[in-house]
């Protein structure tokens, strides 16, 4: 939970070397708990992300009747209650910092015969929820909010009906929320999106035996289908790997291999963007973890160049822009990102917070309503307020690899939402990072 007293200090002069395994994919970990809880039988999960966001999902589904047996921090079995077996949690469900938990669970809970209230921390309570409330209301749901924001009060209704929804934003959270409600709706629930968002819901529902029709920008399923227990092997999270990819790419002489990383094509925008900037990235040992493509990613450092980031790459790199802005700050020439207004409604306003931090380090960066323009050059030392945003905090640690002075990053406790052990892993790879807990 946000503890503004936790900070990172990173000294210049670090390196990055070695084979690293970053923790499990956050999106896939959430879904493993949700679908395991709805399935008939016992599902086995390995590679789970033992971070605060996913633990919020776990606690919520345990409170609603799923039985979990945790064998280690990353391995558990979950015995589901079946599509219609969830029970009232008997308490408000606090989802912490986790937008994925709140949006996906709203879809699922809209169809239950009990009432639930979902809350979250200060950041989550500011994030827009109308984007799921509106389509779910069209399906017949009754959801109360404070001006489209949490806490959300989800009231039982007699039943939901399928809709064909054209989402104004490419968002896997919106799509998944509607599809989960669609499991309980009569008829064929269909979602269209302006760009393809991550498709983990579609892939994992299939591995749980649900028939899903999916192609880029479209997903559909018929209500009433039962989920059958499955084995889920969670790949390492490309969004967590991205910090090390950027760190290695900006520092000549670095050589890092990130192992077991999920390389689902709806998530690999960061690889494509870094390659277009001139980065040396190799995908090795391609394989499959239960319908999700996986590879080892080797990155060697060099000089990057600034680019115009194509709009069609925004959705597939949406969580990686904080790290990519740091790469751009180290590149030769100008980098321009447009069409990324979604960054303003993530765990923080990632356009403003990143721009403020880069400017504090002496980088020539300018925020725009839907992106940023920045010119690479010298990076100085300074103090950065991460505003409790895990990805902002981790991105700025990598800037130290090219900085002239010490960088102090404030309000870092939320790194534990997605990347427990980050500072230790980064220090082991050569970053000169220390943690202060005052
Ligand atoms: C997620 C989808 C993305 C991403 C978030 C996780 C998911 O959000 O930013 O970290 O697991 O579905 P949007 O779908 O709202 O872009």
mmCIF file of C-alpha atoms in Angstrom, residues 190-378:
data_model
loop_
_atom_site.group_PDB
_atom_site.id
_atom_site.type_symbol
_atom_site.label_atom_id
_atom_site.label_comp_id
_atom_site.label_asym_id
_atom_site.label_seq_id
_atom_site.Cartn_x
_atom_site.Cartn_y
_atom_site.Cartn_z
ATOM 1 C CA UNK A 190 -19.503 -8.972 -28.573
ATOM 2 C CA UNK A 191 -16.823 -6.317 -28.036
ATOM 3 C CA UNK A 192 -15.162 -4.251 -30.777
ATOM 4 C CA UNK A 193 -12.142 -2.047 -30.072
ATOM 5 C CA UNK A 194 -10.346 0.635 -32.098
ATOM 6 C CA UNK A 195 -7.002 -1.223 -31.675
ATOM 7 C CA UNK A 196 -6.247 -4.707 -30.408
ATOM 8 C CA UNK A 197 -5.743 -4.726 -26.619
ATOM 9 C CA UNK A 198 -4.061 -7.593 -24.748
ATOM 10 C CA UNK A 199 -5.951 -10.844 -25.264
ATOM 11 C CA UNK A 200 -5.092 -12.852 -22.117
ATOM 12 C CA UNK A 201 -8.765 -13.198 -21.172
ATOM 13 C CA UNK A 202 -9.651 -14.766 -24.503
ATOM 14 C CA UNK A 203 -6.661 -17.135 -24.434
ATOM 15 C CA UNK A 204 -7.120 -18.230 -20.830
ATOM 16 C CA UNK A 205 -10.890 -18.662 -21.065
ATOM 17 C CA UNK A 206 -10.219 -21.047 -23.954
ATOM 18 C CA UNK A 207 -7.794 -23.036 -21.833
ATOM 19 C CA UNK A 208 -10.608 -23.291 -19.245
ATOM 20 C CA UNK A 209 -12.819 -24.796 -21.971
ATOM 21 C CA UNK A 210 -14.869 -21.735 -22.961
ATOM 22 C CA UNK A 211 -15.525 -21.113 -26.653
ATOM 23 C CA UNK A 212 -14.409 -17.586 -27.497
ATOM 24 C CA UNK A 213 -14.360 -16.017 -30.936
ATOM 25 C CA UNK A 214 -11.455 -13.599 -31.177
ATOM 26 C CA UNK A 215 -9.478 -11.669 -33.723
ATOM 27 C CA UNK A 216 -7.532 -8.414 -33.328
ATOM 28 C CA UNK A 217 -10.019 -5.730 -32.282
ATOM 29 C CA UNK A 218 -12.921 -8.145 -31.676
ATOM 30 C CA UNK A 219 -13.929 -10.739 -29.080
ATOM 31 C CA UNK A 220 -17.201 -12.567 -28.484
ATOM 32 C CA UNK A 221 -18.609 -15.357 -26.348
ATOM 33 C CA UNK A 222 -21.943 -16.985 -25.616
ATOM 34 C CA UNK A 223 -23.348 -16.915 -22.081
ATOM 35 C CA UNK A 224 -23.887 -20.011 -19.929
ATOM 36 C CA UNK A 225 -20.614 -21.777 -20.746
ATOM 37 C CA UNK A 226 -18.974 -23.572 -17.847
ATOM 38 C CA UNK A 227 -15.285 -23.250 -16.976
ATOM 39 C CA UNK A 228 -13.332 -26.437 -16.339
ATOM 40 C CA UNK A 229 -10.231 -26.470 -14.119
ATOM 41 C CA UNK A 230 -6.938 -25.976 -15.960
ATOM 42 C CA UNK A 231 -3.187 -25.747 -15.458
ATOM 43 C CA UNK A 232 -1.812 -22.216 -15.721
ATOM 44 C CA UNK A 233 1.905 -21.559 -16.113
ATOM 45 C CA UNK A 234 2.359 -17.806 -15.781
ATOM 46 C CA UNK A 235 5.190 -16.352 -17.897
ATOM 47 C CA UNK A 236 7.495 -13.612 -16.587
ATOM 48 C CA UNK A 237 5.920 -10.192 -17.086
ATOM 49 C CA UNK A 238 7.157 -8.310 -20.164
ATOM 50 C CA UNK A 239 6.070 -5.093 -18.429
ATOM 51 C CA UNK A 240 8.529 -5.832 -15.591
ATOM 52 C CA UNK A 241 11.183 -7.056 -18.037
ATOM 53 C CA UNK A 242 10.827 -3.708 -19.835
ATOM 54 C CA UNK A 243 12.768 -1.807 -17.142
ATOM 55 C CA UNK A 244 15.777 -4.078 -17.643
ATOM 56 C CA UNK A 245 15.346 -4.035 -21.433
ATOM 57 C CA UNK A 246 15.528 -0.238 -21.386
ATOM 58 C CA UNK A 247 18.386 -0.216 -18.846
ATOM 59 C CA UNK A 248 20.431 -2.584 -21.008
ATOM 60 C CA UNK A 249 19.538 -0.817 -24.255
ATOM 61 C CA UNK A 250 20.709 2.634 -23.091
ATOM 62 C CA UNK A 251 24.064 1.546 -21.689
ATOM 63 C CA UNK A 252 26.792 0.514 -24.159
ATOM 64 C CA UNK A 253 28.454 -2.677 -22.884
ATOM 65 C CA UNK A 254 25.361 -4.054 -21.120
ATOM 66 C CA UNK A 255 24.276 -7.588 -21.909
ATOM 67 C CA UNK A 256 21.121 -8.898 -20.256
ATOM 68 C CA UNK A 257 18.966 -11.937 -20.923
ATOM 69 C CA UNK A 258 15.473 -11.983 -19.444
ATOM 70 C CA UNK A 259 14.159 -15.512 -19.238
ATOM 71 C CA UNK A 260 10.661 -16.988 -19.656
ATOM 72 C CA UNK A 261 9.121 -13.681 -20.736
ATOM 73 C CA UNK A 262 5.585 -13.618 -22.145
ATOM 74 C CA UNK A 263 5.788 -12.349 -25.729
ATOM 75 C CA UNK A 264 2.113 -12.381 -26.614
ATOM 76 C CA UNK A 265 1.928 -10.177 -29.752
ATOM 77 C CA UNK A 266 -0.587 -7.872 -28.025
ATOM 78 C CA UNK A 267 2.157 -6.997 -25.490
ATOM 79 C CA UNK A 268 5.374 -6.712 -27.532
ATOM 80 C CA UNK A 269 5.149 -3.055 -28.571
ATOM 81 C CA UNK A 270 8.107 -2.316 -26.292
ATOM 82 C CA UNK A 271 10.353 -4.663 -28.286
ATOM 83 C CA UNK A 272 9.240 -3.164 -31.597
ATOM 84 C CA UNK A 273 9.686 0.431 -30.376
ATOM 85 C CA UNK A 274 13.147 -0.224 -28.907
ATOM 86 C CA UNK A 275 14.188 -1.993 -32.125
ATOM 87 C CA UNK A 276 13.013 0.974 -34.185
ATOM 88 C CA UNK A 277 15.186 3.134 -31.897
ATOM 89 C CA UNK A 278 18.131 0.944 -32.860
ATOM 90 C CA UNK A 279 18.286 -1.451 -29.894
ATOM 91 C CA UNK A 280 19.907 -4.850 -30.266
ATOM 92 C CA UNK A 281 17.242 -7.337 -29.099
ATOM 93 C CA UNK A 282 17.135 -11.067 -29.807
ATOM 94 C CA UNK A 283 14.284 -13.426 -28.977
ATOM 95 C CA UNK A 284 15.637 -16.866 -28.088
ATOM 96 C CA UNK A 285 14.126 -20.258 -27.335
ATOM 97 C CA UNK A 286 10.508 -19.478 -28.365
ATOM 98 C CA UNK A 287 7.930 -21.735 -26.696
ATOM 99 C CA UNK A 288 4.388 -21.800 -25.366
ATOM 100 C CA UNK A 289 2.976 -21.692 -21.811
ATOM 101 C CA UNK A 290 -0.644 -22.903 -22.112
ATOM 102 C CA UNK A 291 -1.561 -20.781 -25.121
ATOM 103 C CA UNK A 292 0.733 -17.845 -24.273
ATOM 104 C CA UNK A 293 3.919 -17.412 -26.347
ATOM 105 C CA UNK A 294 7.109 -17.168 -24.276
ATOM 106 C CA UNK A 295 10.782 -16.492 -25.113
ATOM 107 C CA UNK A 296 14.081 -15.455 -23.545
ATOM 108 C CA UNK A 297 14.965 -11.884 -24.513
ATOM 109 C CA UNK A 298 18.624 -10.843 -24.902
ATOM 110 C CA UNK A 299 19.423 -7.105 -25.029
ATOM 111 C CA UNK A 300 22.819 -5.574 -25.619
ATOM 112 C CA UNK A 301 23.517 -1.905 -25.026
ATOM 113 C CA UNK A 302 24.316 0.723 -27.654
ATOM 114 C CA UNK A 303 23.337 4.176 -28.843
ATOM 115 C CA UNK A 304 19.622 4.652 -29.483
ATOM 116 C CA UNK A 305 18.019 7.178 -31.832
ATOM 117 C CA UNK A 306 14.820 9.142 -31.355
ATOM 118 C CA UNK A 307 11.734 8.149 -33.377
ATOM 119 C CA UNK A 308 8.102 9.072 -33.973
ATOM 120 C CA UNK A 309 6.255 6.287 -32.173
ATOM 121 C CA UNK A 310 3.591 4.902 -34.493
ATOM 122 C CA UNK A 311 0.060 5.147 -33.046
ATOM 123 C CA UNK A 312 -0.629 1.515 -33.857
ATOM 124 C CA UNK A 313 2.032 0.522 -31.308
ATOM 125 C CA UNK A 314 0.479 2.412 -28.392
ATOM 126 C CA UNK A 315 -1.940 -0.271 -27.134
ATOM 127 C CA UNK A 316 0.670 -3.040 -27.211
ATOM 128 C CA UNK A 317 3.157 -0.958 -25.175
ATOM 129 C CA UNK A 318 0.693 0.898 -22.953
ATOM 130 C CA UNK A 319 2.374 0.029 -19.625
ATOM 131 C CA UNK A 320 5.915 0.446 -20.954
ATOM 132 C CA UNK A 321 5.891 4.168 -21.809
ATOM 133 C CA UNK A 322 7.387 5.306 -18.494
ATOM 134 C CA UNK A 323 10.430 3.123 -19.262
ATOM 135 C CA UNK A 324 10.398 4.086 -22.951
ATOM 136 C CA UNK A 325 10.490 7.797 -22.042
ATOM 137 C CA UNK A 326 13.749 7.104 -20.188
ATOM 138 C CA UNK A 327 15.083 5.346 -23.308
ATOM 139 C CA UNK A 328 14.067 8.380 -25.386
ATOM 140 C CA UNK A 329 15.865 10.706 -22.944
ATOM 141 C CA UNK A 330 19.077 8.767 -23.725
ATOM 142 C CA UNK A 331 18.550 8.608 -27.502
ATOM 143 C CA UNK A 332 20.070 10.833 -30.140
ATOM 144 C CA UNK A 333 17.485 13.307 -31.447
ATOM 145 C CA UNK A 334 13.791 13.744 -30.837
ATOM 146 C CA UNK A 335 11.189 11.162 -29.837
ATOM 147 C CA UNK A 336 7.528 11.964 -30.244
ATOM 148 C CA UNK A 337 4.606 10.018 -28.801
ATOM 149 C CA UNK A 338 1.007 10.886 -29.725
ATOM 150 C CA UNK A 339 -2.332 9.069 -29.425
ATOM 151 C CA UNK A 340 -1.529 7.922 -25.881
ATOM 152 C CA UNK A 341 -4.025 9.958 -23.784
ATOM 153 C CA UNK A 342 -4.798 6.725 -21.868
ATOM 154 C CA UNK A 343 -1.499 7.264 -20.034
ATOM 155 C CA UNK A 344 -3.170 10.101 -18.144
ATOM 156 C CA UNK A 345 -5.564 7.703 -16.357
ATOM 157 C CA UNK A 346 -3.187 4.956 -15.242
ATOM 158 C CA UNK A 347 -1.918 4.547 -11.654
ATOM 159 C CA UNK A 348 -0.822 8.191 -12.030
ATOM 160 C CA UNK A 349 -0.997 10.694 -14.881
ATOM 161 C CA UNK A 350 2.015 9.085 -16.512
ATOM 162 C CA UNK A 351 2.477 11.841 -19.090
ATOM 163 C CA UNK A 352 2.719 14.603 -16.476
ATOM 164 C CA UNK A 353 4.517 12.660 -13.766
ATOM 165 C CA UNK A 354 7.168 11.316 -16.173
ATOM 166 C CA UNK A 355 7.596 14.698 -17.849
ATOM 167 C CA UNK A 356 8.025 16.452 -14.475
ATOM 168 C CA UNK A 357 10.606 13.867 -13.394
ATOM 169 C CA UNK A 358 12.572 14.067 -16.642
ATOM 170 C CA UNK A 359 12.595 17.861 -16.528
ATOM 171 C CA UNK A 360 13.846 17.665 -12.914
ATOM 172 C CA UNK A 361 16.816 15.671 -14.263
ATOM 173 C CA UNK A 362 17.502 18.300 -16.912
ATOM 174 C CA UNK A 363 15.899 16.509 -19.870
ATOM 175 C CA UNK A 364 14.273 18.566 -22.628
ATOM 176 C CA UNK A 365 10.740 17.106 -22.410
ATOM 177 C CA UNK A 366 7.347 18.609 -23.144
ATOM 178 C CA UNK A 367 4.012 17.061 -22.194
ATOM 179 C CA UNK A 368 1.141 17.093 -24.691
ATOM 180 C CA UNK A 369 -2.477 16.137 -24.017
ATOM 181 C CA UNK A 370 -1.948 12.762 -25.678
ATOM 182 C CA UNK A 371 1.785 12.163 -25.368
ATOM 183 C CA UNK A 372 5.202 13.737 -25.068
ATOM 184 C CA UNK A 373 8.000 15.189 -27.165
ATOM 185 C CA UNK A 374 11.503 14.770 -25.818
ATOM 186 C CA UNK A 375 15.016 15.306 -27.003
ATOM 187 C CA UNK A 376 17.749 13.004 -25.786
ATOM 188 C CA UNK A 377 20.788 14.459 -24.066
ATOM 189 C CA UNK A 378 22.593 14.670 -20.770
#
